[in-house]
XYZ file of C-alpha atoms in Angstrom:
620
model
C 0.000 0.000 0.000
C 2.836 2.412 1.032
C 4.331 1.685 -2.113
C 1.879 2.055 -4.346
C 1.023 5.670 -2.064
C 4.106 6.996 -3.298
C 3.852 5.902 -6.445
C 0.287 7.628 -6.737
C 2.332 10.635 -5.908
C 5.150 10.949 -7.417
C 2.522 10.745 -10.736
C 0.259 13.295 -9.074
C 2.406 15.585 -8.647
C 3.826 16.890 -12.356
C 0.315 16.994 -12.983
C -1.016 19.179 -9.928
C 2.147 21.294 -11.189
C 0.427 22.022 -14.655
C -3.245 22.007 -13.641
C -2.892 24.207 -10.375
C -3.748 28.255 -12.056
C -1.283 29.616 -9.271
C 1.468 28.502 -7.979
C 0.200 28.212 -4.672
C -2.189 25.883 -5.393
C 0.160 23.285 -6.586
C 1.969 24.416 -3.430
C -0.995 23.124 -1.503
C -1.581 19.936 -2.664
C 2.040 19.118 -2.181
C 2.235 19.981 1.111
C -1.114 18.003 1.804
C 0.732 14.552 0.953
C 1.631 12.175 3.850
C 5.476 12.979 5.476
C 6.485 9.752 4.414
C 5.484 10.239 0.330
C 7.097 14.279 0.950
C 10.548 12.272 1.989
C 10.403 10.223 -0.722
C 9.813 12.683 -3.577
C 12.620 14.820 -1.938
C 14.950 12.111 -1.345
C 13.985 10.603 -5.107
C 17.304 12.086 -6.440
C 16.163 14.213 -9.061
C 16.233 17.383 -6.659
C 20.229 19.160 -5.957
C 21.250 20.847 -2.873
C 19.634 24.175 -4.038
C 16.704 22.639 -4.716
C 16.585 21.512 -1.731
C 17.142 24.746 -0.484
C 14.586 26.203 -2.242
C 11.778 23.776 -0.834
C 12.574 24.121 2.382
C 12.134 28.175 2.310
C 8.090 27.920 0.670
C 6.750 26.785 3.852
C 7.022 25.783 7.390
C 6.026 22.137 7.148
C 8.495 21.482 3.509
C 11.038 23.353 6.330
C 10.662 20.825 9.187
C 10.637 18.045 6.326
C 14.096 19.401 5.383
C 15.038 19.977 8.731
C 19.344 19.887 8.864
C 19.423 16.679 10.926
C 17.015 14.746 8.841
C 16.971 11.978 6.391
C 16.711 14.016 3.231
C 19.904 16.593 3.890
C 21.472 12.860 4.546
C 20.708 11.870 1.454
C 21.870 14.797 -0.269
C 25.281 13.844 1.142
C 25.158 10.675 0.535
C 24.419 10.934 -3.231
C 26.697 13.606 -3.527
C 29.932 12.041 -1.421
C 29.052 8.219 -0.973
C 32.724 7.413 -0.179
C 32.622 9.650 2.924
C 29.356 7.521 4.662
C 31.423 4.734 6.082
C 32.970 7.258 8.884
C 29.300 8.067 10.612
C 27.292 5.787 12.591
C 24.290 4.751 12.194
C 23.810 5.804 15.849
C 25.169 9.574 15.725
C 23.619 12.705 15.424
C 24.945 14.668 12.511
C 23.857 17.927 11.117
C 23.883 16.825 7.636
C 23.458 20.337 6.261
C 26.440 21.299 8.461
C 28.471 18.699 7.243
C 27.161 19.366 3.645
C 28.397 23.049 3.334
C 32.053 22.138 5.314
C 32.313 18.893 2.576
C 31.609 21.829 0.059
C 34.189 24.271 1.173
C 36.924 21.890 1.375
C 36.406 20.644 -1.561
C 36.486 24.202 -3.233
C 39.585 24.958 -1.301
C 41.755 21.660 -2.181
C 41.078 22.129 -5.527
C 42.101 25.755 -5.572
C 45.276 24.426 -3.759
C 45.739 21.344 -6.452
C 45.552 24.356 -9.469
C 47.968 26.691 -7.549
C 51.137 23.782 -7.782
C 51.116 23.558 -11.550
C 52.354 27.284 -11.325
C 54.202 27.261 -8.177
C 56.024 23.775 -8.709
C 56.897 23.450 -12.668
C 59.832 23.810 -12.445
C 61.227 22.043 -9.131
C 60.347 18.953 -6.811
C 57.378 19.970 -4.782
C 59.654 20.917 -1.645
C 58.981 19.799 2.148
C 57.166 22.719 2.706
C 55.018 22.890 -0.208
C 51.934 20.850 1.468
C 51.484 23.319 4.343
C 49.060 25.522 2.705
C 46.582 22.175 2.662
C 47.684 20.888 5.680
C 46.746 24.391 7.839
C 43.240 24.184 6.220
C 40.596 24.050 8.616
C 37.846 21.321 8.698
C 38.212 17.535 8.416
C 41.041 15.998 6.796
C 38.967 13.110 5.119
C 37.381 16.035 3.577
C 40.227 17.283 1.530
C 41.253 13.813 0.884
C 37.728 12.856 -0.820
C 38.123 15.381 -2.714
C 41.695 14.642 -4.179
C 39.912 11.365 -4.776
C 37.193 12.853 -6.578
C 39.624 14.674 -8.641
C 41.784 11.256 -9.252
C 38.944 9.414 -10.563
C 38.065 12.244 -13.057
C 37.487 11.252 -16.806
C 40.431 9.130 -17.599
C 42.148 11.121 -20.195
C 41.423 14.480 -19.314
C 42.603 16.851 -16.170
C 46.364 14.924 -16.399
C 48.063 18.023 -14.611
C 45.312 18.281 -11.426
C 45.630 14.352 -11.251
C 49.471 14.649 -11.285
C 49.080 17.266 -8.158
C 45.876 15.501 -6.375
C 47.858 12.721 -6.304
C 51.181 14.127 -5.218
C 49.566 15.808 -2.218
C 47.422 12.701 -1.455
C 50.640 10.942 -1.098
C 51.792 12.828 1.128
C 49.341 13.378 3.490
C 48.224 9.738 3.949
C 52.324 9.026 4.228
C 52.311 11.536 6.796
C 49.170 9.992 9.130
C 50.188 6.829 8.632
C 53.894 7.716 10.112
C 52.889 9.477 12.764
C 50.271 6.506 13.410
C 53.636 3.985 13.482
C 55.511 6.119 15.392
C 52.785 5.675 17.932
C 52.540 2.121 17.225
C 56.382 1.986 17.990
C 55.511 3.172 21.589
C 53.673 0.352 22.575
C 54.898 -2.103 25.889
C 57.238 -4.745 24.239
C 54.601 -7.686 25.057
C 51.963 -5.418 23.023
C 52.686 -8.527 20.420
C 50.389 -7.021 17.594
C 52.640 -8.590 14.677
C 49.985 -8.002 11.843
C 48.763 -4.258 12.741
C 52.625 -3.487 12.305
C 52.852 -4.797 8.879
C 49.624 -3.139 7.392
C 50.876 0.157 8.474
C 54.181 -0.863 6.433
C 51.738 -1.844 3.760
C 49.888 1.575 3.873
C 52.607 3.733 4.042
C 54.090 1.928 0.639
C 50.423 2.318 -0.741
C 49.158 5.364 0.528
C 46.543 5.466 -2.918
C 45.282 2.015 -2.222
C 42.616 1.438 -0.053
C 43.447 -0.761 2.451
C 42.830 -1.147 6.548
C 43.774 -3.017 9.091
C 40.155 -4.230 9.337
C 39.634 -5.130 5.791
C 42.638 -7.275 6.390
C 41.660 -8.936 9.260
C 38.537 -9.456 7.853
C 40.162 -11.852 5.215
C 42.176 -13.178 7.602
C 38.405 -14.251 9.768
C 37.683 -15.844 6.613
C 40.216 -18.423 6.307
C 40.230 -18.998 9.989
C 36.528 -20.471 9.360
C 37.363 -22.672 6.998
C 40.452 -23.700 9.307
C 37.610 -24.243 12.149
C 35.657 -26.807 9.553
C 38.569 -28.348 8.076
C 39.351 -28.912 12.556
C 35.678 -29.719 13.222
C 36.109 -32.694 11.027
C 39.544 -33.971 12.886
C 38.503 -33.502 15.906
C 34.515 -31.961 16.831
C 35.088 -31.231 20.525
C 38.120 -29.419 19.680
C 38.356 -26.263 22.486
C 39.103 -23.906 19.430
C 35.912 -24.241 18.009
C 34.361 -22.814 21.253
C 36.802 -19.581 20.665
C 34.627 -15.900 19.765
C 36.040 -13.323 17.811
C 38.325 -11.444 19.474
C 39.490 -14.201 22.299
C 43.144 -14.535 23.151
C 43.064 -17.791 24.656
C 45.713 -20.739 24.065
C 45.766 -23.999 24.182
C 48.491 -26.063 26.035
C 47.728 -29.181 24.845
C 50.260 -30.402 21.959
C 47.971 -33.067 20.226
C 45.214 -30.549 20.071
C 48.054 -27.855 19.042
C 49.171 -30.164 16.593
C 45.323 -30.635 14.922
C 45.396 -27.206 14.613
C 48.407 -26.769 12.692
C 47.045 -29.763 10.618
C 43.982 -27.925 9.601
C 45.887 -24.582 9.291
C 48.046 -26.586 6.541
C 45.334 -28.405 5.117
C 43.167 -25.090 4.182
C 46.088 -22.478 4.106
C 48.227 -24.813 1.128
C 45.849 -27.720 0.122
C 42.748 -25.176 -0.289
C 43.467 -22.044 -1.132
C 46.823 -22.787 -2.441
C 49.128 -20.777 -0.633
C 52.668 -20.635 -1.613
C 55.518 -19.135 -1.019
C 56.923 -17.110 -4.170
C 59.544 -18.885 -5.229
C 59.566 -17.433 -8.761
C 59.253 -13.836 -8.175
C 61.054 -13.675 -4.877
C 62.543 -9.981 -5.288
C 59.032 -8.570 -5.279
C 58.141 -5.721 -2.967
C 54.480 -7.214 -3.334
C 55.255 -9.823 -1.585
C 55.811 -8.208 1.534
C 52.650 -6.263 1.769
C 49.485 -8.218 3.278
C 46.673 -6.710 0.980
C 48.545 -8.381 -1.459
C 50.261 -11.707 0.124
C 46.146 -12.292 0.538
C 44.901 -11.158 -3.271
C 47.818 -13.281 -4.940
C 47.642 -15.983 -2.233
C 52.429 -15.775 -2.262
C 55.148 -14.152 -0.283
C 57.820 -14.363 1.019
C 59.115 -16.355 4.589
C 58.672 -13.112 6.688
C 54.952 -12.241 5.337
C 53.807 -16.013 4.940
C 54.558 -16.744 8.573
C 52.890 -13.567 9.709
C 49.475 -14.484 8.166
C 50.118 -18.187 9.766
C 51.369 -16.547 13.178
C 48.367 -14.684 13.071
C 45.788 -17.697 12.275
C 47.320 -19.936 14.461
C 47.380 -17.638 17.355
C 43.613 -16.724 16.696
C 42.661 -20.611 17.474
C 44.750 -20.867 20.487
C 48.482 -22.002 19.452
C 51.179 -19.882 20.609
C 53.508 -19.463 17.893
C 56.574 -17.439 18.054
C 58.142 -15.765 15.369
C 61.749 -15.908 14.936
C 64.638 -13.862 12.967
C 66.160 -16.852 11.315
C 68.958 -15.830 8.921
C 67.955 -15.748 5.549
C 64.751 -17.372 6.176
C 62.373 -16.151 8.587
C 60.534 -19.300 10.334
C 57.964 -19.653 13.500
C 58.649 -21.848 16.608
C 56.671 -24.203 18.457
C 57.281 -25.075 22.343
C 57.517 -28.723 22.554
C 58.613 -28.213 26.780
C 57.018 -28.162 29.768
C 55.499 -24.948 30.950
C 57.898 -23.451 33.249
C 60.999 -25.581 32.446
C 64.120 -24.250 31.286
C 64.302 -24.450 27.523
C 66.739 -24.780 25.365
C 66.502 -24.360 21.169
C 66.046 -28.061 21.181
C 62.927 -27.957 22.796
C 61.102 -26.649 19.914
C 60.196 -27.117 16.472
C 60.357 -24.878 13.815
C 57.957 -24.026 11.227
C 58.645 -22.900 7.664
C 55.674 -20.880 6.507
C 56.981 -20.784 3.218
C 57.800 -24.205 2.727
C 53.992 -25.137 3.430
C 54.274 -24.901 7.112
C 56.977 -27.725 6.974
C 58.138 -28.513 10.616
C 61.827 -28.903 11.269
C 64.209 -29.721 13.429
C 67.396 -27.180 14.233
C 69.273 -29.279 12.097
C 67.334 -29.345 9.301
C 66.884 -25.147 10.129
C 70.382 -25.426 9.487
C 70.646 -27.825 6.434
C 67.818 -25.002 5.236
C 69.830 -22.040 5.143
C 73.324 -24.116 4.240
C 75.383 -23.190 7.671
C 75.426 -23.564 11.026
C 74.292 -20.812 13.229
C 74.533 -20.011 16.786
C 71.533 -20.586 19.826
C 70.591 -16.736 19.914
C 69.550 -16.783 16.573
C 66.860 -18.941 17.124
C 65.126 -16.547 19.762
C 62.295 -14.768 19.596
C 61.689 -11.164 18.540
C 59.444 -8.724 19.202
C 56.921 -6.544 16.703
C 59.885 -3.905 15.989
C 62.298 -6.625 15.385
C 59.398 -8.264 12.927
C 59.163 -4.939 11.003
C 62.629 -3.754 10.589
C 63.495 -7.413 9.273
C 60.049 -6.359 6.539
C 61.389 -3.100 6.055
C 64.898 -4.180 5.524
C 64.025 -6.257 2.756
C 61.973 -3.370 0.943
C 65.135 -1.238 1.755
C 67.079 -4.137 -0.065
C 64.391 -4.338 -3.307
C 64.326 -0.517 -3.072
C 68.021 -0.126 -3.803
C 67.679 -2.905 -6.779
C 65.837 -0.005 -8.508
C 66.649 0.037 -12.278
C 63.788 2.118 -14.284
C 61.786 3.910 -11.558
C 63.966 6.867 -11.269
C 62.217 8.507 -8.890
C 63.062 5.597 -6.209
C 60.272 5.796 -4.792
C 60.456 2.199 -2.895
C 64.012 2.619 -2.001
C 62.562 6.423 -0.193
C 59.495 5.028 1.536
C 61.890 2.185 3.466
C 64.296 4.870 4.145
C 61.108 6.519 5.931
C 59.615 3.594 7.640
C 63.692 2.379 8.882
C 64.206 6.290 10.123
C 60.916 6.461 12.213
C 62.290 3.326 14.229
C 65.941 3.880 14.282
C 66.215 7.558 13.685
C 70.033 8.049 14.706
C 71.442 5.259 12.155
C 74.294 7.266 10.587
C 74.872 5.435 7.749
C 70.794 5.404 6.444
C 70.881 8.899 7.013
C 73.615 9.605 4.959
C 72.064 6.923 2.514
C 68.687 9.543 2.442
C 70.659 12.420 2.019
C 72.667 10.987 -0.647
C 69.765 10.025 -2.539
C 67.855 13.321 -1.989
C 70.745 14.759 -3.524
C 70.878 12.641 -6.491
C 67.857 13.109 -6.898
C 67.860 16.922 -6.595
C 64.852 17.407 -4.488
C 64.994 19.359 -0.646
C 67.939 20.868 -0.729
C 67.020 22.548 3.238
C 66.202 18.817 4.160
C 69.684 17.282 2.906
C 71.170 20.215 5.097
C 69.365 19.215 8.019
C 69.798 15.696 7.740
C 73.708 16.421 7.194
C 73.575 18.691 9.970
C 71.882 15.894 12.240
C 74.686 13.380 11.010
C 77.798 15.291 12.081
C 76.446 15.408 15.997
C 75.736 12.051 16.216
C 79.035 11.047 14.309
C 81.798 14.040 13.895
C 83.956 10.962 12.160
C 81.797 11.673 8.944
C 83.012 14.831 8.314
C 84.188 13.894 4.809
C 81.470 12.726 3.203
C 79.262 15.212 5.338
C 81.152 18.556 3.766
C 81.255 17.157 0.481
C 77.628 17.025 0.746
C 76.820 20.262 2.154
C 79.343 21.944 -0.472
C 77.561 20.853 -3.548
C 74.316 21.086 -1.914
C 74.895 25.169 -1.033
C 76.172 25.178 -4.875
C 72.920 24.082 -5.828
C 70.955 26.265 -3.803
C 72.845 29.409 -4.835
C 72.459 27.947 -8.740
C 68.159 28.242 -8.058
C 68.658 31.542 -6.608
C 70.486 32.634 -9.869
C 67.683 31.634 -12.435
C 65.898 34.627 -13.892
C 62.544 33.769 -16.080
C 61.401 30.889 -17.941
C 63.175 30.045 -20.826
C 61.078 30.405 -23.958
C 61.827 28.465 -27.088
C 60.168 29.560 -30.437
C 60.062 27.303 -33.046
C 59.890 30.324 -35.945
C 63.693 31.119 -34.256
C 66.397 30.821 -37.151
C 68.532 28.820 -34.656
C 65.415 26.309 -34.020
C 64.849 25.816 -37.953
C 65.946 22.464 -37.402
C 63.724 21.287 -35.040
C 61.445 18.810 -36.909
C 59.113 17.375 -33.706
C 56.974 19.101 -31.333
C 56.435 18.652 -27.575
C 53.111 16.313 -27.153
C 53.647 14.296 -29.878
C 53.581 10.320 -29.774
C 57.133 8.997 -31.174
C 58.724 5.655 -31.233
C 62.559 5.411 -30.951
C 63.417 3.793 -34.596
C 66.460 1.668 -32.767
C 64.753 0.600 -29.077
C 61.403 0.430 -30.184
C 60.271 2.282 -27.723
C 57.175 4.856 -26.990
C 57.448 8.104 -25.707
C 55.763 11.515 -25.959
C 58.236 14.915 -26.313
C 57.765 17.026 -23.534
C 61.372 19.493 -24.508
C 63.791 19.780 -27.243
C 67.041 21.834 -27.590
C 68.419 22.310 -30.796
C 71.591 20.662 -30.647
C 72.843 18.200 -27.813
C 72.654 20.004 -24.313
C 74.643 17.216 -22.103
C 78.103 17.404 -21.062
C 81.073 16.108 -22.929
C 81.066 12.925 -20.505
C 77.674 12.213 -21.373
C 78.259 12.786 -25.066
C 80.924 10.235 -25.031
C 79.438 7.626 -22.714
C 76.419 7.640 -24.501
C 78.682 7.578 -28.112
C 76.523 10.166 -29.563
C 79.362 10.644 -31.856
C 78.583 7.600 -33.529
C 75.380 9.002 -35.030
C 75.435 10.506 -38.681
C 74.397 13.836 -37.395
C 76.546 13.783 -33.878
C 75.783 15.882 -31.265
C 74.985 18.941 -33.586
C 71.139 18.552 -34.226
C 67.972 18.563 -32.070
C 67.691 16.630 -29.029
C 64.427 15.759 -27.442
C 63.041 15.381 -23.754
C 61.203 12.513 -23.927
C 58.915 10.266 -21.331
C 58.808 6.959 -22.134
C 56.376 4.267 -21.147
C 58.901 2.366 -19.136
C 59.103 5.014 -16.766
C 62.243 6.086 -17.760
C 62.723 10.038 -19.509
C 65.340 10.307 -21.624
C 67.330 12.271 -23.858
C 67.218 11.160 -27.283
C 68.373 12.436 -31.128
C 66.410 13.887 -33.572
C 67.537 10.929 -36.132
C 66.446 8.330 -34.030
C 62.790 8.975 -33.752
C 59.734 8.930 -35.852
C 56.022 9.339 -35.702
C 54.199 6.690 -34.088
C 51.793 5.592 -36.723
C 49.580 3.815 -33.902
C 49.500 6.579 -31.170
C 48.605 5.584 -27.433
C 48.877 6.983 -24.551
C 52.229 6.840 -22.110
C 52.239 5.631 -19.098
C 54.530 7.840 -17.143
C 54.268 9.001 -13.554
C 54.991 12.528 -15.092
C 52.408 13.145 -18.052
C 50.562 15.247 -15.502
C 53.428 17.926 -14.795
C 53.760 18.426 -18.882
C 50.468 17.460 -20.319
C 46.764 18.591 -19.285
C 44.920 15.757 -21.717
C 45.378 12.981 -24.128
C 43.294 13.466 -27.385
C 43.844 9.898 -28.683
C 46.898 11.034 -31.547
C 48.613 13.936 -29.119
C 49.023 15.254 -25.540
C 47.819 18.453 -24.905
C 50.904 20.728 -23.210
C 49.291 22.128 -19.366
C 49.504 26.197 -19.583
C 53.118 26.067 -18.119
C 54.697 24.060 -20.899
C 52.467 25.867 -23.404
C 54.311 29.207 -22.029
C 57.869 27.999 -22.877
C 57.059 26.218 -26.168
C 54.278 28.735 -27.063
C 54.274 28.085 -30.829
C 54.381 24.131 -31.236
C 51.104 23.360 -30.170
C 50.233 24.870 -33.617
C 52.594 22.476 -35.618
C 51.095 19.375 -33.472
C 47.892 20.431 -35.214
C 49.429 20.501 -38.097
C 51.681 17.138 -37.713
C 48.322 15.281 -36.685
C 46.679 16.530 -39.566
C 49.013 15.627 -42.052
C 49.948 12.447 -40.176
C 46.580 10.910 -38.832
C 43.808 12.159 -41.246
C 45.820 11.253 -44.181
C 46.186 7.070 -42.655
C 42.290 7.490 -42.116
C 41.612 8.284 -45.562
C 43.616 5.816 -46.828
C 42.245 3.225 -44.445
C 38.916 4.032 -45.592
């Protein structure tokens, strides 16, 4: 009946619209509907926030309908910002209006933020201080951050430089939360044994974009202990386990029924889901974060015997973990409780190896060499997640085409926040920093922090600072933006444009042009490392800027490049900072690369033209 009542209306009323003389008529038999069909109609979606608005200001009952707190301001938000609904309770009072107009504001002012760094960062890394105008803004933080979101998921190929920025500063600001959320983690009583919360925040900080929680995790993790509880139910159907709720620490000190559990654990974890440790792909950094050890069902020793730590612990068998050379493993305590134990007295699982139990011999006859007792001890959470972040810090430094290191920076981070007075990291970051020509005024204070802890690095501390004032002073010398006009005699030989799709004629190669000189730029070392004096033209004729979809940018000759007859887009981390869209044959230069190459966009045109059309026609 109440369905069919609003469905009565919501025909009633376009027609009470056009039959009604005056307006207030229609006004009348609107208001004279039940609450219930009024809610509906104004929650039906077709009405915006100023329509809304509007309704609310004809009359004093349409008012109290639309009251702040009630359903159909909720709705409004809801349709509007759907992401942003998990963070209220169902149970909480919220001014939904309220909420509505701060959502609005910070969403107006992170976007007039995002277009700002286009102008103010062209030229230069984003520096340290860069984020504080969004991080001083007032109102919630998941606020600005739903809207970088919103701006992220924008029409794929359009709005490349605001994506480039929304993302930058998105980075950032999750990196920075989750940090400080570590460093508080970090803090915690060494028996606070919370092995897995320790490795998502690794995981997040890596992955600051993706969406993942320590909840959603453990969530997963619920899942497969279920099955594990059927898989025991069938062994053994009294087992104490199976009794466990959610949540309960307890532990078992029974071995046989210790023993069924691992049997079930093994059964599901590597029979069932299949499970396996990544022998293949080993140097991985995906293999150390859970989201993903869980979505492609591998890792490595240190993550797989975290997810089987966790499990195991969760049905009441206390596994310890322990920092095996080479291969991290979990123990099991064979002793009495409350005898003196030695390393004997346990055996030792390989979570990698299918949760294969060993012996310390075969521990041994696993890595290849004997070891001593005290490296078969337990360790606690920090232990756990320097050994994780060492590894990334390992993979990070294997870096070959992502130039920007960006794995090889976040373990720096994550190593720094645990251990921040380890000289020889810190010189590691401010090397790389360096290399990488980014925060100058951070290299100085991290060199700065160096020579008090260790005065014995003075060498490699003033070389640092030296070039690193050098640079400094070199920014404070450049005057203007260098424009480059392609009707200039000395640029007659400049045959390609910036945006344009090319393919290296000897690498094979795609890349887009985003600069071009018109002879070779690089030093003599360069020139003859890279034998550019090999080519039939040399050094002397144009050189191009190019980003290519490896990741890499690179500097390549004029003679070595042609037109991509099958254009496609690049994927580069940097399109963004050059490009504002992708048309399908040609990027579009953002207003800042427009203003130093303020004449090519006219010969893309052109190029595409000429290029393009003329394969259409002939295709047709």
């Amino acid at each position: 009946m109440a369905a069919a009542a609003v469905d009565s209306a919501m025909e009633v009323v376009p027609a009470l619209a056009e039959e009604a003389a005056p307006e207030t008529a229609g006004l009348c038999c609107l208001v004279s509907l039940p609450g219930e069909v009024l809610e509906y109609i104004l929650c039906s979606g077709s009405l915006t926030a100023a329509d809304i608005g509007r309704v609310s200001s004809t009359c004093r009952r349409l008012r109290e309908l639309c009251q702040s707190s009630g359903k159909v301001w909720k709705e409004q938000f809801r349709v509007r910002w759907p992401s942003l609904m998990k963070h209220y309770s169902p149970t909480d009072y919220v001014n939904w209006l309220e909420e509505y107009k701060v959502r609005q504001k910070a969403g107006l002012e992170a976007r007039k933020i995002v277009a700002s760094f286009s102008k103010r960062f062209f030229s230069e890394h984003v520096p340290c201080n860069g984020f504080s105008d969004i991080e001083n803004l007032e109102g919630p933080e998941i606020f600005f951050e739903d809207e970088l979101v919103c701006i992220l998921n924008m029409e794929g190929r359009k709005a490349l430089t605001w994506k480039y920025y929304a993302k930058k500063i998105l980075y950032y600001l999750r990196q920075q939360k989750i940090l400080n959320n570590l460093k508080a983690f970090l803090q915690q009583p060494d028996d606070y044994e919370s092995y897995l919360e320790g490795a998502v925040y690794i995981d997040q900080y890596c992955n600051p974009l993706s969406d993942i929680s320590l909840k959603d995790i453990q969530a997963q993790i619920d899942s497969i202990v279920e099955l594990v509880c059927k898989t025991l139910r069938g062994i053994n159907s009294r087992h104490p386990s199976l009794a466990f709720k959610a949540g309960e620490s307890s532990m078992i000190m029974e071995l046989e029924l210790q023993s069924q559990v691992l049997d079930a654990i093994n059964s599901v974890l590597y029979d069932q889901l299949k499970f396996k440790g990544n022998r293949m792909d080993y140097y991985n950094a995906l293999n150390l974060y859970m989201h993903q050890v869980l979505i492609r069902r591998t890792g490595i020793p240190i993550s797989m015997s975290l997810l089987y730590l966790t499990i195991a612990r969760q049905l009441g068998v206390p596994l310890e973990p322990v920092n095996f050379p080479s291969h991290f493993l979990l123990r099991w305590c064979q002793g009495a409780e409350g005898a003196t134990l030695d390393i004997f007295d346990y055996i030792y699982i390989d979570a990698f190896g299918k949760g294969k139990q060993l012996t310390v011999k075969e521990c041994e006859y696993l890595i290849g060499q004997h070891v001593t007792a005290a490296l078969y001890g337990v360790v606690n959470v920090k232990k756990v997640l320097q050994r994780m972040v060492g590894n990334l810090l390992s993979l990070g430094k294997r870096e070959g085409i992502d130039q920007s290191y960006q794995l090889l920076r976040d373990s720096l981070d994550l190593y720094l926040a645990m251990y921040p007075d380890q000289v020889q990291l810190l010189l590691l970051q401010a090397r790389l920093y360096f290399h990488l020509g980014i925060w100058p005024e951070k290299v100085l204070d991290i060199l700065q922090h160096i020579q008090t802890l260790d005065p014995g690095q003075h060498g490699a501390v003033g070389y640092l600072v030296q070039h690193t004032l050098e640079h400094i002073e070199r920014k404070k010398e450049e005057v203007g933006v260098e424009v480059k006009l392609r009707s200039d005699e000395k640029h007659r030989d400049v045959c390609y444009s910036i945006g344009l799709i090319m393919k290296h004629k000897r690498y094979g190669y795609n890349c887009v042009i985003y600069g071009w000189d018109p002879t070779c730029m690089m030093g003599h070392e360069w020139i003859r490392n890279m034998n550019v004096h090999s080519l039939p033209h040399g050094h002397h004729q144009p050189f191009y800027n190019v980003l290519v979809e490896d990741g890499s940018c690179r500097y390549a000759a004029q003679e070595n490049l042609e037109y991509n007859v099958e254009p496609q887009e690049i994927s580069h981390p940097d399109v963004g900072r050059y490009f504002s869209e992708f048309t399908g044959t040609h990027y579009i230069p953002n207003a800042e690369l427009e203003i130093r190459y303020p004449e090519d966009l006219e010969f893309v045109y052109e190029t595409v033209q000429n290029i393009y059309s003329a394969k259409k026609e002939n295709a047709e």
